[in-house]
Coordinates of C-alpha atoms and ligand atoms in Angstrom, one line a residue:
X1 CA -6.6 23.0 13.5
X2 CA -4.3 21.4 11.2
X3 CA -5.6 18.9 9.0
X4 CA -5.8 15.0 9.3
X5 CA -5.4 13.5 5.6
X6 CA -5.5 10.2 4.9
X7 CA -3.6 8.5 1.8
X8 CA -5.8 5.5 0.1
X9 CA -4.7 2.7 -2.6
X10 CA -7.8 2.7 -4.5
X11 CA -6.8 -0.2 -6.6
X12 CA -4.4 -3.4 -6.1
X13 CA -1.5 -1.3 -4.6
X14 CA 0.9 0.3 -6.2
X15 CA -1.0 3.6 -6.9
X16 CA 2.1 5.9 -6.6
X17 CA 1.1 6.4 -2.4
X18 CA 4.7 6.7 -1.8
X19 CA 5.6 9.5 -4.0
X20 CA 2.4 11.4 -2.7
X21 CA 3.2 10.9 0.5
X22 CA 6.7 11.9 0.4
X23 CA 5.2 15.1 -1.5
X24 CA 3.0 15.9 1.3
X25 CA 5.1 15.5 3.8
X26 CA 7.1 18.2 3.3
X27 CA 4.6 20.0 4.6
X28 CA 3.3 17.9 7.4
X29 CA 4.4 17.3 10.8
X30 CA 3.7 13.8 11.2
X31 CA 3.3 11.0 9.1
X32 CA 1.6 7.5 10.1
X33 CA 1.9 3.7 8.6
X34 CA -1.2 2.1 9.8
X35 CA -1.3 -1.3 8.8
X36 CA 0.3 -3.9 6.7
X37 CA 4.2 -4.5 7.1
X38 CA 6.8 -5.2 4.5
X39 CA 4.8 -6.7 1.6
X40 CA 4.6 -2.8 0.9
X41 CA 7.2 -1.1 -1.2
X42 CA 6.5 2.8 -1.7
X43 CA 9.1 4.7 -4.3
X44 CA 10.2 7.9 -3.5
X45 CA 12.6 9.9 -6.5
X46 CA 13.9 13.4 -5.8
X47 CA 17.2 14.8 -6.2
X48 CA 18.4 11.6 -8.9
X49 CA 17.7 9.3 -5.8
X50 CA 15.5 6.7 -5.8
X51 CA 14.4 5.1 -2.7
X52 CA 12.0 1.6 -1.9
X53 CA 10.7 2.1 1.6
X54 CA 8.6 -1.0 3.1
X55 CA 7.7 -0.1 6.5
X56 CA 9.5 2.6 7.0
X57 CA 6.6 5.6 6.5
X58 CA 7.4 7.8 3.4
X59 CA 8.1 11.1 5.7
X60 CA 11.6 10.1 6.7
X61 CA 13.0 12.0 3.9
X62 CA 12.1 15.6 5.8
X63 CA 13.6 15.9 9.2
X64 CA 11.0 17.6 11.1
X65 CA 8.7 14.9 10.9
X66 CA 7.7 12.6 13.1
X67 CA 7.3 9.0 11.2
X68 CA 4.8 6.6 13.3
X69 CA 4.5 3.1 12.8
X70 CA 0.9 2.4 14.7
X71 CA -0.3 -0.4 16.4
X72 CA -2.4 -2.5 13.4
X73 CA 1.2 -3.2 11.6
X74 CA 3.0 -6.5 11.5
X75 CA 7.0 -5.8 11.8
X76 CA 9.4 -7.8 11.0
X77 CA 12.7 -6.7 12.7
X78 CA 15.6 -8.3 10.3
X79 CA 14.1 -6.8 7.9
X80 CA 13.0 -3.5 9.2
X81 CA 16.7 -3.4 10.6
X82 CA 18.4 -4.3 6.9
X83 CA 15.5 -0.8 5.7
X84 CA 17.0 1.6 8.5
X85 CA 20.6 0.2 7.6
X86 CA 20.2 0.8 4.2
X87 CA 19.0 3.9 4.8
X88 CA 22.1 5.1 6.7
X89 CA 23.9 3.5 3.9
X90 CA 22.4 6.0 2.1
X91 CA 23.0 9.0 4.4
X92 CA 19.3 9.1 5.6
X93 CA 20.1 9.0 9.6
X94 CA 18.6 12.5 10.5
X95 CA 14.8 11.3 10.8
X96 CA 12.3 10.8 13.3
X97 CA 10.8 7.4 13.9
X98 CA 8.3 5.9 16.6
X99 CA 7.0 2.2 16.6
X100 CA 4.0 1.2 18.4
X101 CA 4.2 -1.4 21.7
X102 CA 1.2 -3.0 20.2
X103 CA 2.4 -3.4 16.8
X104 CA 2.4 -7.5 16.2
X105 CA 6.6 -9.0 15.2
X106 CA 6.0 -11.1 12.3
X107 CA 8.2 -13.7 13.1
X108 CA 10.3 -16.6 11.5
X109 CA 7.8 -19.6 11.3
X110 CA 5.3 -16.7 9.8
X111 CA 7.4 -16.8 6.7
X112 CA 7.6 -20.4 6.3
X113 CA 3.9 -20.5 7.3
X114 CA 3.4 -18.0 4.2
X115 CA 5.1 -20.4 1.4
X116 CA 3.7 -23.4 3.2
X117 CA -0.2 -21.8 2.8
X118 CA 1.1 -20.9 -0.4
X119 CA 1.6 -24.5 -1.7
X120 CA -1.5 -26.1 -0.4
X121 CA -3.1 -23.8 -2.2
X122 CA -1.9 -24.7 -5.3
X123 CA -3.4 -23.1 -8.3
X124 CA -5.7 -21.1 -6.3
X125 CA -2.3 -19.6 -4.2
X126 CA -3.3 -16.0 -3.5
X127 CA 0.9 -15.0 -4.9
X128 CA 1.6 -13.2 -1.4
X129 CA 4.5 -11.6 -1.0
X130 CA 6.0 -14.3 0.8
X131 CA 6.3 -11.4 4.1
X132 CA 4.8 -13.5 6.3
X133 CA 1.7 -11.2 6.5
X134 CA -1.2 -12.9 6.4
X135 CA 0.0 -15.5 9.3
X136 CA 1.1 -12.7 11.5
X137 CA -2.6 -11.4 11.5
X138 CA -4.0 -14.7 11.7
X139 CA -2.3 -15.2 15.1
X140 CA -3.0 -12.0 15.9
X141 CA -6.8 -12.8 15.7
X142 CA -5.8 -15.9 17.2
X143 CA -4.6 -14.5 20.3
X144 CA -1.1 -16.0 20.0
X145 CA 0.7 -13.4 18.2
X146 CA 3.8 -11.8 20.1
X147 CA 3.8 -8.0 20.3
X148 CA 6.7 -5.4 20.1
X149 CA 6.4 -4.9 23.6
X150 CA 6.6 -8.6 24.5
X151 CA 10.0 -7.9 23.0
X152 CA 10.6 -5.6 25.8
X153 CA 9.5 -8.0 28.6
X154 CA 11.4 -11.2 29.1
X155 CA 8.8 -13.1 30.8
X156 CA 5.9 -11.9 28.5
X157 CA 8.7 -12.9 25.1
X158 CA 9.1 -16.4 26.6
X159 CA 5.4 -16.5 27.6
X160 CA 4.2 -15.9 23.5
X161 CA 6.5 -17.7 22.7
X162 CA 5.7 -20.9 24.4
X163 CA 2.3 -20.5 23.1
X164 CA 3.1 -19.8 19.6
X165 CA 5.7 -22.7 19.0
X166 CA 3.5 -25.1 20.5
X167 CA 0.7 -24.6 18.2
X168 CA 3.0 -23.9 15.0
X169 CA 5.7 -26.4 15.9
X170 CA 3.5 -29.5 15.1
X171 CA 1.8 -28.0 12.0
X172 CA 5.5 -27.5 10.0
X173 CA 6.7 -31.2 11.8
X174 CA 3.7 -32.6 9.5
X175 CA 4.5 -30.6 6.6
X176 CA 8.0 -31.8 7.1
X177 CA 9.5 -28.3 7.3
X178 CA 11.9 -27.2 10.3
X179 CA 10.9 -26.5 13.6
X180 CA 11.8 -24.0 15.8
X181 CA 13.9 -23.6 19.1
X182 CA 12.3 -22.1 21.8
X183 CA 15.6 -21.1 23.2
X184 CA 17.1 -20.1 20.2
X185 CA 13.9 -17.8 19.2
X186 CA 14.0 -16.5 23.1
X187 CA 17.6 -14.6 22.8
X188 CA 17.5 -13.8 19.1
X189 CA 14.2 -11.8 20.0
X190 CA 15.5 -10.5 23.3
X191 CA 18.6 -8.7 21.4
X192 CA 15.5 -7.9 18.7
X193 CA 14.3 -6.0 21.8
X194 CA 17.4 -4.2 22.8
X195 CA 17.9 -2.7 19.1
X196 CA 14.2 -1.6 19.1
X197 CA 13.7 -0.3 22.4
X198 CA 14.8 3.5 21.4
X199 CA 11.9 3.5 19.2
X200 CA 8.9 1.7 20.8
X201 CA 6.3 3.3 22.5
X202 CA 2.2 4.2 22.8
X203 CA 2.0 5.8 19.5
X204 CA -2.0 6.3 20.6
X205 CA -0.5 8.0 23.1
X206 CA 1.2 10.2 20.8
X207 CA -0.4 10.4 18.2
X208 CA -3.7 12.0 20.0
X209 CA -1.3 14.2 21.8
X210 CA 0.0 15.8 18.4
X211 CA -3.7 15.7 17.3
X212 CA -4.5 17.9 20.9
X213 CA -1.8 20.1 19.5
X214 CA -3.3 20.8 16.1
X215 CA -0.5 19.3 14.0
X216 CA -0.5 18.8 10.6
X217 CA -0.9 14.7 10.2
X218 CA -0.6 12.2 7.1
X219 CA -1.6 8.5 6.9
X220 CA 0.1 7.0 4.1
X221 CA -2.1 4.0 3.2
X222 CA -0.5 0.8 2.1
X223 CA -2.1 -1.9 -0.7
X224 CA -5.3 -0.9 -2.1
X225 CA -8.7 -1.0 -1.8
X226 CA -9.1 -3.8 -4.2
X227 CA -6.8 -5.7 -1.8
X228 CA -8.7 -5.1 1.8
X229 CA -9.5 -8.0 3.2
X230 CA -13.2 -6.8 3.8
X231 CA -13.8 -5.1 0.8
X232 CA -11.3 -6.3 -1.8
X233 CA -11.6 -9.2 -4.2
X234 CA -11.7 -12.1 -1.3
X235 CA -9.9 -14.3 -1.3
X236 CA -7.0 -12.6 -3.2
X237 CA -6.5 -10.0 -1.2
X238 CA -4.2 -9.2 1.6
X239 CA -5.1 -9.8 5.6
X240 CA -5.5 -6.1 6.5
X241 CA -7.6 -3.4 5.9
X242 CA -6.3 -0.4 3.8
X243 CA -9.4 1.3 3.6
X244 CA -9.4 5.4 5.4
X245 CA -12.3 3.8 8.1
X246 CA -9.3 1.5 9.5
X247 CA -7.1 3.8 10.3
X248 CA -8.3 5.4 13.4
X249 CA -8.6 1.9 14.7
X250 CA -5.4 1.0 13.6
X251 CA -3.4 3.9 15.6
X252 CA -6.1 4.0 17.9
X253 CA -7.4 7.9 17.6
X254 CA -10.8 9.2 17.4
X255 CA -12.9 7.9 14.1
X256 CA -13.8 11.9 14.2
X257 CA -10.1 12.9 13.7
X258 CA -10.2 11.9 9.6
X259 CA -10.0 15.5 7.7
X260 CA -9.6 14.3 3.7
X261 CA -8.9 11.3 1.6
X262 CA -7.3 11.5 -0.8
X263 CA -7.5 8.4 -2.8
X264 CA -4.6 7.6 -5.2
X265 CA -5.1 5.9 -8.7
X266 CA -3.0 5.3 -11.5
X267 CA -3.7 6.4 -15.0
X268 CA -4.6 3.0 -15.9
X269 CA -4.6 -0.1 -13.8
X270 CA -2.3 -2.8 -12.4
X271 CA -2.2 -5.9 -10.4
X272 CA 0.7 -8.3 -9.0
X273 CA -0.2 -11.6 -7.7
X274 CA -3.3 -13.9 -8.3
X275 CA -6.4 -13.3 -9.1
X276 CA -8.4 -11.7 -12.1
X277 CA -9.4 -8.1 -12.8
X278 CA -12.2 -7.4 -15.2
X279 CA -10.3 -4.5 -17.5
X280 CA -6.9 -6.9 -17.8
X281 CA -5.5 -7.0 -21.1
X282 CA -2.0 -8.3 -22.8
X283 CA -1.1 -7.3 -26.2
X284 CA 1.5 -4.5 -27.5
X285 CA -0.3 -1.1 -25.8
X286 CA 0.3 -3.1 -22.7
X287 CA 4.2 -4.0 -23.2
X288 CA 4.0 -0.6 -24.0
X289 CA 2.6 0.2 -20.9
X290 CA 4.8 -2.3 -18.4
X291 CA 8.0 -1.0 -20.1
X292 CA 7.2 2.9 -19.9
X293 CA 5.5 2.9 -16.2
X294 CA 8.4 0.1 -15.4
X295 CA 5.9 -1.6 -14.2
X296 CA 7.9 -4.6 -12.1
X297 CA 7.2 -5.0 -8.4
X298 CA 8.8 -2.5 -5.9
X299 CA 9.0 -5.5 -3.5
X300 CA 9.0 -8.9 -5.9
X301 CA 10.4 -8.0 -8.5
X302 CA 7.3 -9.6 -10.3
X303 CA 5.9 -8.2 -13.7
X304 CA 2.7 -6.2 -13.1
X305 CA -0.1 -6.9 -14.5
X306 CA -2.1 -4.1 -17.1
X307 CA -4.8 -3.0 -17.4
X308 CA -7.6 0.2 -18.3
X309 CA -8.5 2.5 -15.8
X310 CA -11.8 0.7 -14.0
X311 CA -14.4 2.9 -12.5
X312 CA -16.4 0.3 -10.9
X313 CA -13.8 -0.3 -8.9
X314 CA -12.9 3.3 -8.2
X315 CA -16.5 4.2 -7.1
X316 CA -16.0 1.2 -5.4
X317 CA -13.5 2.5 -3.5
X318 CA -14.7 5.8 -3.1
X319 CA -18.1 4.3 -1.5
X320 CA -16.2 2.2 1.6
X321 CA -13.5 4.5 1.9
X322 CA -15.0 7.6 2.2
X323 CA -12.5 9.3 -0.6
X324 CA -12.8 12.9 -1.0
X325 CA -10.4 13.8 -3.9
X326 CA -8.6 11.6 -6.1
X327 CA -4.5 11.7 -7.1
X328 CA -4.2 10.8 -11.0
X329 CA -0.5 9.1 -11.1
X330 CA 1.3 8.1 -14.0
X331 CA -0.4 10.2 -16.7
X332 CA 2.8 10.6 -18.6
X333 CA 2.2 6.6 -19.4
X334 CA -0.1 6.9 -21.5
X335 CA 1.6 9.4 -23.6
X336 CA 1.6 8.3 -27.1
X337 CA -1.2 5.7 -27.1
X338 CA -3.7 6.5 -29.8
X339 CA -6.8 5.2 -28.2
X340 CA -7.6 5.4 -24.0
X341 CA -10.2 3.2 -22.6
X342 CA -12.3 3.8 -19.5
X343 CA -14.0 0.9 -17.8
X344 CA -17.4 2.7 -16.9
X345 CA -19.8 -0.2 -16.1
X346 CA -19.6 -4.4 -15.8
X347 CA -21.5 -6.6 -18.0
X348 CA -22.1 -10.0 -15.8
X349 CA -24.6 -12.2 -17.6
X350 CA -25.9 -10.1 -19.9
X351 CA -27.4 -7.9 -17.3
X352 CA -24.8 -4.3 -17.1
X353 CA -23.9 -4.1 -13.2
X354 CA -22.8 -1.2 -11.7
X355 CA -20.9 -2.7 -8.2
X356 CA -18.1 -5.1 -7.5
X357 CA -19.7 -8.5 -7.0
X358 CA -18.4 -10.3 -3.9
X359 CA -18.7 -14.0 -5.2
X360 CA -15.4 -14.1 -6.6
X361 CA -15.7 -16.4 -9.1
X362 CA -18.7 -13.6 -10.6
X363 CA -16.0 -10.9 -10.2
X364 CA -14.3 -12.8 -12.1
X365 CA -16.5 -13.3 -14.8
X366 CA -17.4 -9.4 -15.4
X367 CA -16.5 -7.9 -18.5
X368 CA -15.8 -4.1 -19.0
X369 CA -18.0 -1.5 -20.4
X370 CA -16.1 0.9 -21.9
X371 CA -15.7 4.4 -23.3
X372 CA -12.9 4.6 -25.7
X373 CA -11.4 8.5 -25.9
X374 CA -8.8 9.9 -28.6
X375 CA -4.8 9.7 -26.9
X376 CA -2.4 12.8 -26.8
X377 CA 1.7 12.4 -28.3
X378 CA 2.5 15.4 -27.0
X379 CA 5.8 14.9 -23.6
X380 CA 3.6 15.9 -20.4
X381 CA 6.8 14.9 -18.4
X382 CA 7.6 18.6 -17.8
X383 CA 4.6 20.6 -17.6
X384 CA 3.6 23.0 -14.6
X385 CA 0.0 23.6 -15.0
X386 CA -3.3 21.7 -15.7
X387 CA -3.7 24.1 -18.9
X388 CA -0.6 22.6 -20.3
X389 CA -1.9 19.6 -21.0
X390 CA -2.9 18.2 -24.2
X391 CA -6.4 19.1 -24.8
X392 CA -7.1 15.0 -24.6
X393 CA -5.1 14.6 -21.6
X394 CA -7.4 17.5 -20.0
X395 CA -10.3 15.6 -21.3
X396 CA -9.1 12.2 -20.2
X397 CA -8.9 13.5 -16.4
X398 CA -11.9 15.2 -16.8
X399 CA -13.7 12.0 -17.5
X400 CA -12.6 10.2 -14.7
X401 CA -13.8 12.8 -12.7
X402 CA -17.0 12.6 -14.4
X403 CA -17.1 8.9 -14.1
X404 CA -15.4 8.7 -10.2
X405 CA -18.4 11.4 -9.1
X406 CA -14.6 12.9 -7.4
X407 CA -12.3 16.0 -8.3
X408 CA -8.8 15.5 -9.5
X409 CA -6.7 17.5 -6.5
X410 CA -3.4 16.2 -7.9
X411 CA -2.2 14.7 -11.2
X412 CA 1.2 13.4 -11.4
X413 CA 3.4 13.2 -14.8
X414 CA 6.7 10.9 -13.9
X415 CA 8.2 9.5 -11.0
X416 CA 10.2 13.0 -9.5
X417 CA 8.8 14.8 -6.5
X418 CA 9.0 17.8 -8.9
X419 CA 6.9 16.0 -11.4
X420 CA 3.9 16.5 -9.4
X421 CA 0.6 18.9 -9.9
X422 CA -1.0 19.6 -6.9
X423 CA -4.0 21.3 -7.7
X424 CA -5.1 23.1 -4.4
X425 CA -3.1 23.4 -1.3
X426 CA -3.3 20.5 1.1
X427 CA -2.3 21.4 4.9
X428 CA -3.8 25.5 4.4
Ligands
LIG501 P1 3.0 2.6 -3.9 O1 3.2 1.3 -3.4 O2 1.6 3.0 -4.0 O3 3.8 3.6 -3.2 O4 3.6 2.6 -5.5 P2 5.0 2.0 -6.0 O5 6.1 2.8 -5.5 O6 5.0 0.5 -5.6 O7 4.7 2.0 -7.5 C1 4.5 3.2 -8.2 C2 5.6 3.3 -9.3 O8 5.3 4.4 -10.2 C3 7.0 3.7 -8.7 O9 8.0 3.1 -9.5 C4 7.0 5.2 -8.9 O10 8.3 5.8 -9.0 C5 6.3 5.4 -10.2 N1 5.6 6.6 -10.3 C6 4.8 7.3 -9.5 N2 4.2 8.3 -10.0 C7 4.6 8.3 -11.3 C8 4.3 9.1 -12.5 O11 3.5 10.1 -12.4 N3 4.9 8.8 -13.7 C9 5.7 7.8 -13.8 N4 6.3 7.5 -15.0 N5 6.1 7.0 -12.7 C10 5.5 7.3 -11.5
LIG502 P1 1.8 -1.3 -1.8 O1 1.7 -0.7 -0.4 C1 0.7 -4.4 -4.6 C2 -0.7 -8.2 -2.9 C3 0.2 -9.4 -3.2 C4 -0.8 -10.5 -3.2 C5 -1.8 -10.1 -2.1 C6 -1.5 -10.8 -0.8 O2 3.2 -1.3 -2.3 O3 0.8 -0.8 -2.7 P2 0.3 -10.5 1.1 O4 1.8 -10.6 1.0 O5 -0.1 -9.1 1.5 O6 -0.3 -11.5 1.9 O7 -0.2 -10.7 -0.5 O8 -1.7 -8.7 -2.0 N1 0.0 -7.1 -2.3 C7 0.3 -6.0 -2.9 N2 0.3 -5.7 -4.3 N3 1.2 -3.5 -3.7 C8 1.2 -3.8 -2.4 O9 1.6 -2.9 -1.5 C9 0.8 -5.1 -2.0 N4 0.8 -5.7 -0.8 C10 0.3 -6.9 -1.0 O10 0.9 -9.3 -4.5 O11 -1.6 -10.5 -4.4
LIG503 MG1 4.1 -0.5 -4.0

């Protein structure tokens, strides 16, 4: 049987889930983008390329596989036409790629809906991407989204449609924004349709086939843990679920057919968009930080935040996702610092906690407990083997696998696909 491995976020995004993904894939025969849309960006290096993919799954890059994008997503076409353009830009053309009929189209008034949410909010705005994500799933659990196969089906397209301006039409007319043509929205999505069509179909359908067959499958995550809408630090979080227990739902395949999960974490932590973390900090070490782990959103553009590496959080993670194995990325960062802290407990009102409260405005009030361990100056950027490492650096990943309760099964020291220490094989 060949294995079923999921990738996991197990912070606020950004772990590095693209370059492990791209890493495995060489060796798998199909991987899956479950949920979320384009408010992802995954970077993939190898070769002296770099690439941003958003919801295009990170498999593309190895021509046998087949690349899924499953039912619980939210597509935007434009923009998921302007990715496979750029691609091909690029040379990338010789790829496999399969987009669920039941996959919800984020559509134009979701975007203005976004910005508009955005502004009422005010100072509590959540700092979405602006992708039109969290309206899309909001009229999807509203039962007035329009699905990729609506696309297909003139009647159903002008159906949703109908429905969907009526109720957001009025809303932007009192917000004094634009409104939308029904008409004009009707054939721009039809000829959506036409472009798609070669690559819609029941991914379910396929995907439990390739599982029948014993293939070799990856789920490449998007977001993080810390971001899941369940589980993450409501409200700033993002409207899907990243976690491994939503992805069976989200391609619809057995919750049975999960093998591993690996959950990816950086060296440290990081955070873009609102809303506190306990172990944020600004000073120098963290310039240092931003500027060395060029640290600027794959998709915004926006600084990241910095911060230590938090194990609350991470046995946080590991306790609703089910993780198995962790992926250290970005160890090469902290090269050079002379002093590492680890986040090991939470101090909330004098009393030391050991969970992630889920009043907000506690989580927000949390203070780190931490360990503080010697750095390394040593470069780690071309190393082959664990025993390589700095004696500290070897300690520093041993402790987070003391503190995480999970063994390290990959490190990674720079952004290359060569620059990555796999430490067990994955699809044997
Ligand atoms: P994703 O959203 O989880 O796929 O992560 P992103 O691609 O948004 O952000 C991770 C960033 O870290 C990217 O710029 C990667 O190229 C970079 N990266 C990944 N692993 C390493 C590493 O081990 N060292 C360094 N220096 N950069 C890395
Ligand atoms: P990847 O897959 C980092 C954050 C946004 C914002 C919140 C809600 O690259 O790790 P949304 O647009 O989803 O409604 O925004 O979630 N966010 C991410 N942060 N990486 C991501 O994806 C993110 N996707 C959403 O910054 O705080
Ligand atoms: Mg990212």
């Amino acid at each position: 049987m060949g294995k079923r491995i999921v990738v996991v976020g197990t912070q606020w995004g950004d772990e590095g889930k693209g370059k492990i993904t791209d890493y495995l894939a060489l060796d798998a025969d199909v991987v899956v983008r479950s949920q979320g849309g384009n408010n992802a960006g995954h970077t993939i290096n190898f070769n002296n390329q770099k690439f941003a993919l958003h919801f295009i799954p990170s498999g593309v890059f190895n021509p046998q596989t087949k690349n899924i994008m499953a039912n619980g997503m939210v597509i935007e076409p434009i923009a998921l036409f302007r990715e496979i353009d750029e691609l091909a830009s690029r040379g990338i053309t010789n790829y496999q790629l399969y987009i669920s009929d039941r996959a919800h189209c984020i559509m134009p008034y979701h975007l203005e809906l976004d910005s508009l949410w955005e502004d009422i909010k005010g100072s509590s705005a959540v700092g979405t991407t602006k992708k039109g994500i969290g309206p899309a799933y909001a009229d999807k659990a509203s039962r007035i989204g329009i699905r990729l196969a609506d696309l297909l089906d003139p009647e159903s397209l002008m159906d949703g449609l109908k429905t969907g301006l009526a109720m957001t039409n009025p809303i932007l007319e009192c917000f004094h924004h634009q409104t939308y043509d029904l008409q004009d929205l009707y054939q721009k999505y039809l000829s959506f349709g036409k472009r798609l069509k070669p690559y819609i179909t029941d991914t379910s359908v396929l995907l439990n086939a390739e599982i029948e067959k014993g293939s070799k499958i990856l789920f490449e995550g998007a977001q993080g843990i810390m971001l899941c809408v369940e589980h993450g630090t409501y409200p700033y979080v993002t409207s899907s679920s990243p976690t491994a227990a939503s992805v069976p739902m989200n391609c619809g395949i057995s919750p049975m057919a999960i093998t591993d999960v690996i959950g990816i974490t950086k060296a440290y932590t990081t955070r873009v968009g609102s809303g506190s973390f306990p172990t944020e900090f600004e000073d120098d070490t963290a310039k240092y930080i931003r500027e060395k782990g060029h640290e600027y959103g794959t998709t915004t553009g926006r600084p990241r935040r910095i911060g230590w590496l938090d194990t609350v959080a991470l046995r946080h993670a590991k306790r609703v996702s089910g993780i198995t194995e962790l992926s250290v990325m970005l160890l090469d960062v902290l090269t050079g610092i002379p002093q590492i802290k680890i986040c090991t407990q939470y101090e909330l009102d004098g009393e030391i906690i050991d969970r992630v409260p889920s009043n907000y405005r506690q989580f927000s009030q949390c203070k780190p407990v931490y360990v503080t361990l010697p750095g390394w100056k040593e470069n780690i950027t071309n190393i082959h083997r664990f025993d390589e490492l700095p004696i500290n650096a070897q300690n520093y990943l041993k402790a987070i696998e003391n503190y995480t309760g999970l063994p390290i099964a990959i490190f990674s020291i720079g952004p290359d696909r060569t620059q990555t220490i796999a430490l067990k094989a994955f699809f044997k």
